[in-house]
PDB file of C-alpha atoms in Angstrom:
ATOM      1  CA  UNK F 219      27.934 -11.012 -16.207  1.00 72.00           C
ATOM      2  CA  UNK F 220      31.666 -10.834 -16.729  1.00 79.00           C
ATOM      3  CA  UNK F 221      33.642  -8.633 -14.343  1.00 78.00           C
ATOM      4  CA  UNK F 222      35.600  -5.992 -16.221  1.00 78.00           C
ATOM      5  CA  UNK F 223      38.446  -3.676 -15.331  1.00 79.00           C
ATOM      6  CA  UNK F 224      37.618  -0.325 -13.796  1.00 79.00           C
ATOM      7  CA  UNK F 225      36.965   2.311 -16.433  1.00 79.00           C
ATOM      8  CA  UNK F 226      38.318   5.841 -16.415  1.00 81.00           C
ATOM      9  CA  UNK F 227      36.306   9.006 -16.944  1.00 79.00           C
ATOM     10  CA  UNK F 228      37.851  10.788 -19.892  1.00 78.00           C
ATOM     11  CA  UNK F 229      35.576  13.821 -19.952  1.00 83.00           C
ATOM     12  CA  UNK F 230      32.644  15.396 -18.147  1.00 88.00           C
ATOM     13  CA  UNK F 231      30.146  18.018 -19.197  1.00 86.00           C
ATOM     14  CA  UNK F 232      27.421  19.942 -17.394  1.00 86.00           C
ATOM     15  CA  UNK F 233      23.824  19.703 -18.537  1.00 81.00           C
ATOM     16  CA  UNK F 234      23.970  23.371 -19.491  1.00 79.00           C
ATOM     17  CA  UNK F 235      26.976  22.871 -21.775  1.00 83.00           C
ATOM     18  CA  UNK F 236      25.597  19.607 -23.144  1.00 86.00           C
ATOM     19  CA  UNK F 237      22.379  21.329 -24.207  1.00 81.00           C
ATOM     20  CA  UNK F 238      24.339  24.177 -25.768  1.00 80.00           C
ATOM     21  CA  UNK F 239      25.849  21.651 -28.214  1.00 85.00           C
ATOM     22  CA  UNK F 240      22.523  21.591 -30.103  1.00 86.00           C
ATOM     23  CA  UNK F 241      21.548  24.284 -32.604  1.00 84.00           C
ATOM     24  CA  UNK F 242      17.861  24.032 -31.663  1.00 83.00           C
ATOM     25  CA  UNK F 243      16.192  23.224 -28.369  1.00 80.00           C
ATOM     26  CA  UNK F 244      12.536  22.930 -27.504  1.00 80.00           C
ATOM     27  CA  UNK F 245      10.576  21.707 -24.538  1.00 80.00           C
ATOM     28  CA  UNK F 246       7.338  22.031 -22.670  1.00 80.00           C
ATOM     29  CA  UNK F 247       6.701  22.564 -18.988  1.00 79.00           C
ATOM     30  CA  UNK F 248       4.274  24.368 -16.773  1.00 77.00           C
ATOM     31  CA  UNK F 249       7.031  26.069 -14.791  1.00 79.00           C
ATOM     32  CA  UNK F 250       9.422  27.518 -17.398  1.00 83.00           C
ATOM     33  CA  UNK F 251       7.720  30.911 -17.564  1.00 85.00           C
ATOM     34  CA  UNK F 252       8.610  31.718 -13.962  1.00 86.00           C
ATOM     35  CA  UNK F 253      12.247  30.766 -14.678  1.00 85.00           C
ATOM     36  CA  UNK F 254      12.487  32.677 -17.965  1.00 87.00           C
ATOM     37  CA  UNK F 255      15.342  34.880 -16.765  1.00 89.00           C
ATOM     38  CA  UNK F 256      17.407  31.791 -15.874  1.00 86.00           C
ATOM     39  CA  UNK F 257      16.772  30.188 -19.285  1.00 83.00           C
ATOM     40  CA  UNK F 258      17.898  33.407 -20.962  1.00 87.00           C
ATOM     41  CA  UNK F 259      21.023  33.738 -18.826  1.00 87.00           C
ATOM     42  CA  UNK F 260      22.206  30.107 -18.841  1.00 82.00           C
ATOM     43  CA  UNK F 261      20.965  28.766 -22.175  1.00 79.00           C
ATOM     44  CA  UNK F 262      20.431  31.989 -24.116  1.00 81.00           C
ATOM     45  CA  UNK F 263      16.868  30.795 -24.761  1.00 83.00           C
ATOM     46  CA  UNK F 264      13.646  32.717 -24.631  1.00 86.00           C
ATOM     47  CA  UNK F 265      10.549  31.275 -23.015  1.00 88.00           C
ATOM     48  CA  UNK F 266       7.206  31.581 -24.759  1.00 87.00           C
ATOM     49  CA  UNK F 267       3.815  31.060 -23.182  1.00 87.00           C
ATOM     50  CA  UNK F 268       1.486  28.907 -25.272  1.00 85.00           C
ATOM     51  CA  UNK F 269      -2.131  30.039 -24.917  1.00 85.00           C
ATOM     52  CA  UNK F 270      -4.681  27.562 -23.612  1.00 84.00           C
ATOM     53  CA  UNK F 271      -7.067  25.913 -26.044  1.00 89.00           C
ATOM     54  CA  UNK F 272     -10.031  26.872 -23.854  1.00 89.00           C
ATOM     55  CA  UNK F 273     -10.425  29.677 -21.318  1.00 89.00           C
ATOM     56  CA  UNK F 274      -8.995  28.811 -17.907  1.00 84.00           C
ATOM     57  CA  UNK F 275     -11.705  28.302 -15.300  1.00 87.00           C
ATOM     58  CA  UNK F 276      -9.371  27.716 -12.348  1.00 83.00           C
ATOM     59  CA  UNK F 277      -9.426  30.377  -9.663  1.00 85.00           C
ATOM     60  CA  UNK F 278      -5.988  30.975  -8.144  1.00 85.00           C
ATOM     61  CA  UNK F 279      -6.153  31.899  -4.498  1.00 85.00           C
ATOM     62  CA  UNK F 280      -3.514  32.839  -1.971  1.00 89.00           C
ATOM     63  CA  UNK F 281      -1.979  30.175   0.241  1.00 86.00           C
ATOM     64  CA  UNK F 282      -3.467  29.799   3.702  1.00 85.00           C
ATOM     65  CA  UNK F 283      -1.101  30.100   6.647  1.00 89.00           C
ATOM     66  CA  UNK F 284      -2.075  28.478   9.934  1.00 88.00           C
ATOM     67  CA  UNK F 285      -1.079  29.321  13.488  1.00 88.00           C
ATOM     68  CA  UNK F 286      -0.164  25.709  14.213  1.00 90.00           C
ATOM     69  CA  UNK F 287      -0.309  22.187  12.783  1.00 87.00           C
ATOM     70  CA  UNK F 288      -3.434  21.256  14.758  1.00 90.00           C
ATOM     71  CA  UNK F 289      -5.486  24.105  13.273  1.00 92.00           C
ATOM     72  CA  UNK F 290      -4.211  23.318   9.768  1.00 89.00           C
ATOM     73  CA  UNK F 291      -5.134  19.637  10.053  1.00 88.00           C
ATOM     74  CA  UNK F 292      -8.607  20.547  11.359  1.00 90.00           C
ATOM     75  CA  UNK F 293      -9.180  22.784   8.319  1.00 90.00           C
ATOM     76  CA  UNK F 294      -7.892  20.130   5.924  1.00 87.00           C
ATOM     77  CA  UNK F 295     -10.201  17.536   7.471  1.00 88.00           C
ATOM     78  CA  UNK F 296     -13.224  19.861   7.175  1.00 91.00           C
ATOM     79  CA  UNK F 297     -12.398  20.718   3.575  1.00 88.00           C
ATOM     80  CA  UNK F 298     -11.991  17.072   2.580  1.00 86.00           C
ATOM     81  CA  UNK F 299     -15.302  16.197   4.266  1.00 88.00           C
ATOM     82  CA  UNK F 300     -17.072  19.057   2.470  1.00 89.00           C
ATOM     83  CA  UNK F 301     -15.621  18.068  -0.913  1.00 85.00           C
ATOM     84  CA  UNK F 302     -16.607  14.453  -0.318  1.00 84.00           C
ATOM     85  CA  UNK F 303     -20.172  15.397   0.672  1.00 86.00           C
ATOM     86  CA  UNK F 304     -20.745  17.358  -2.542  1.00 86.00           C
ATOM     87  CA  UNK F 305     -19.102  14.639  -4.648  1.00 82.00           C
ATOM     88  CA  UNK F 306     -16.101  16.734  -5.672  1.00 81.00           C
ATOM     89  CA  UNK F 307     -12.892  14.765  -6.383  1.00 79.00           C
ATOM     90  CA  UNK F 308      -9.893  16.039  -4.422  1.00 80.00           C
ATOM     91  CA  UNK F 309      -6.131  15.523  -4.510  1.00 80.00           C
ATOM     92  CA  UNK F 310      -4.247  16.122  -1.272  1.00 81.00           C
ATOM     93  CA  UNK F 311      -0.530  16.817  -1.682  1.00 79.00           C
ATOM     94  CA  UNK F 312       1.879  16.224   1.197  1.00 82.00           C
ATOM     95  CA  UNK F 313       5.642  16.671   1.554  1.00 80.00           C
ATOM     96  CA  UNK F 314       6.330  13.126   2.695  1.00 82.00           C
ATOM     97  CA  UNK F 315       4.965   9.630   3.042  1.00 83.00           C
ATOM     98  CA  UNK F 316       4.407   9.927   6.798  1.00 86.00           C
ATOM     99  CA  UNK F 317       2.026  12.846   6.326  1.00 86.00           C
ATOM    100  CA  UNK F 318       0.176  11.117   3.490  1.00 84.00           C
ATOM    101  CA  UNK F 319      -0.313   8.117   5.778  1.00 86.00           C
ATOM    102  CA  UNK F 320      -1.545  10.430   8.584  1.00 88.00           C
ATOM    103  CA  UNK F 321      -4.125  11.920   6.188  1.00 87.00           C
ATOM    104  CA  UNK F 322      -5.127   8.391   5.193  1.00 87.00           C
ATOM    105  CA  UNK F 323      -5.750   7.389   8.831  1.00 90.00           C
ATOM    106  CA  UNK F 324      -7.773  10.574   9.330  1.00 89.00           C
ATOM    107  CA  UNK F 325      -9.927   9.736   6.292  1.00 87.00           C
ATOM    108  CA  UNK F 326     -10.384   6.141   7.438  1.00 88.00           C
ATOM    109  CA  UNK F 327     -11.775   7.415  10.766  1.00 91.00           C
ATOM    110  CA  UNK F 328     -14.321   9.454   8.807  1.00 86.00           C
ATOM    111  CA  UNK F 329     -15.163   6.446   6.558  1.00 86.00           C
ATOM    112  CA  UNK F 330     -14.082   8.352   3.443  1.00 85.00           C
ATOM    113  CA  UNK F 331     -12.981   6.020   0.669  1.00 80.00           C
ATOM    114  CA  UNK F 332      -9.632   7.201  -0.645  1.00 81.00           C
ATOM    115  CA  UNK F 333      -6.329   6.070  -2.123  1.00 79.00           C
ATOM    116  CA  UNK F 334      -2.768   6.803  -1.064  1.00 80.00           C
ATOM    117  CA  UNK F 335      -0.164   7.117  -3.803  1.00 78.00           C
ATOM    118  CA  UNK F 336       3.352   6.866  -2.417  1.00 73.00           C
ATOM    119  CA  UNK F 337       5.302   4.940  -5.059  1.00 69.00           C
ATOM    120  CA  UNK F 338       5.057   1.609  -3.253  1.00 70.00           C
ATOM    121  CA  UNK F 339       2.684  -0.276  -5.586  1.00 69.00           C
ATOM    122  CA  UNK F 340       3.202   1.029  -9.128  1.00 71.00           C
ATOM    123  CA  UNK F 341       0.613  -1.067 -10.994  1.00 77.00           C
ATOM    124  CA  UNK F 342      -2.086  -0.437  -8.391  1.00 76.00           C
ATOM    125  CA  UNK F 343      -1.262   3.277  -8.340  1.00 73.00           C
ATOM    126  CA  UNK F 344      -1.483   3.486 -12.139  1.00 77.00           C
ATOM    127  CA  UNK F 345      -5.046   2.162 -11.859  1.00 76.00           C
ATOM    128  CA  UNK F 346      -5.831   4.685  -9.118  1.00 72.00           C
ATOM    129  CA  UNK F 347      -4.567   7.555 -11.269  1.00 72.00           C
ATOM    130  CA  UNK F 348      -6.733   6.337 -14.157  1.00 74.00           C
ATOM    131  CA  UNK F 349      -9.781   6.778 -11.873  1.00 69.00           C
ATOM    132  CA  UNK F 350      -8.854  10.324 -10.812  1.00 68.00           C
ATOM    133  CA  UNK F 351     -11.665  12.817 -11.252  1.00 66.00           C
ATOM    134  CA  UNK F 352     -14.471  10.359 -10.593  1.00 67.00           C
ATOM    135  CA  UNK F 353     -17.189  11.526  -8.219  1.00 61.00           C
ATOM    136  CA  UNK F 354     -16.080  11.478  -4.578  1.00 60.00           C
ATOM    137  CA  UNK F 355     -12.535  10.352  -5.475  1.00 58.00           C
ATOM    138  CA  UNK F 356      -9.971  11.272  -2.812  1.00 56.00           C
ATOM    139  CA  UNK F 357      -6.250  10.678  -3.209  1.00 53.00           C
ATOM    140  CA  UNK F 358      -3.351  11.555  -0.942  1.00 52.00           C
ATOM    141  CA  UNK F 359       0.196  11.576  -2.199  1.00 50.00           C
ATOM    142  CA  UNK F 360       3.593  12.843  -1.189  1.00 48.00           C
ATOM    143  CA  UNK F 361       4.961  15.577  -3.445  1.00 41.00           C
ATOM    144  CA  UNK F 362       8.725  15.988  -3.488  1.00 36.00           C
ATOM    145  CA  UNK F 363      10.570  18.221  -2.478  1.00 30.00           C
ATOM    146  CA  UNK F 364       8.189  21.076  -1.637  1.00 30.00           C
ATOM    147  CA  UNK F 365       7.527  22.359   1.868  1.00 32.00           C
ATOM    148  CA  UNK F 366       4.748  20.621   3.700  1.00 32.00           C
ATOM    149  CA  UNK F 367       1.707  22.777   3.176  1.00 34.00           C
ATOM    150  CA  UNK F 368      -1.841  22.496   2.078  1.00 37.00           C
ATOM    151  CA  UNK F 369      -2.550  25.346  -0.272  1.00 37.00           C
ATOM    152  CA  UNK F 370      -5.443  26.519  -2.363  1.00 36.00           C
ATOM    153  CA  UNK F 371      -7.931  24.417  -0.409  1.00 36.00           C
ATOM    154  CA  UNK F 372     -10.472  27.173   0.004  1.00 35.00           C
ATOM    155  CA  UNK F 373     -14.183  26.642  -0.600  1.00 32.00           C
TER     156      UNK F 373
END
């Protein structure tokens, strides 16, 4: 590669102003509805909710709050064991790699077959994701940048 002279920035633009250059915008996300006011204010765009093709069967429950980390980890362990015993696949989200590796060690002690997805082995992780939902599948992965919490893990 040939070394070139340093270039100069002649102009900059924010994402908001860049998007406003287009007459029509469209997109799809599961989180836009909660940010509808921001889309209206910044982009002068309305947010529409597309109905589901089939009725939603998911039950939304409140987050659980624990007195301390030890009690939370005990509950998480019990819930994972229960899900594994009944053959229910489960995805455990953590805030960082260290916690996902802690959960992995905990599952190893209980002889629960599982997979850790932490963006270290892309090809292997793609295969793991393709197996998601199989009976007794357990996966632990870091989710960025949310607070560390285990939510909606009620029986």
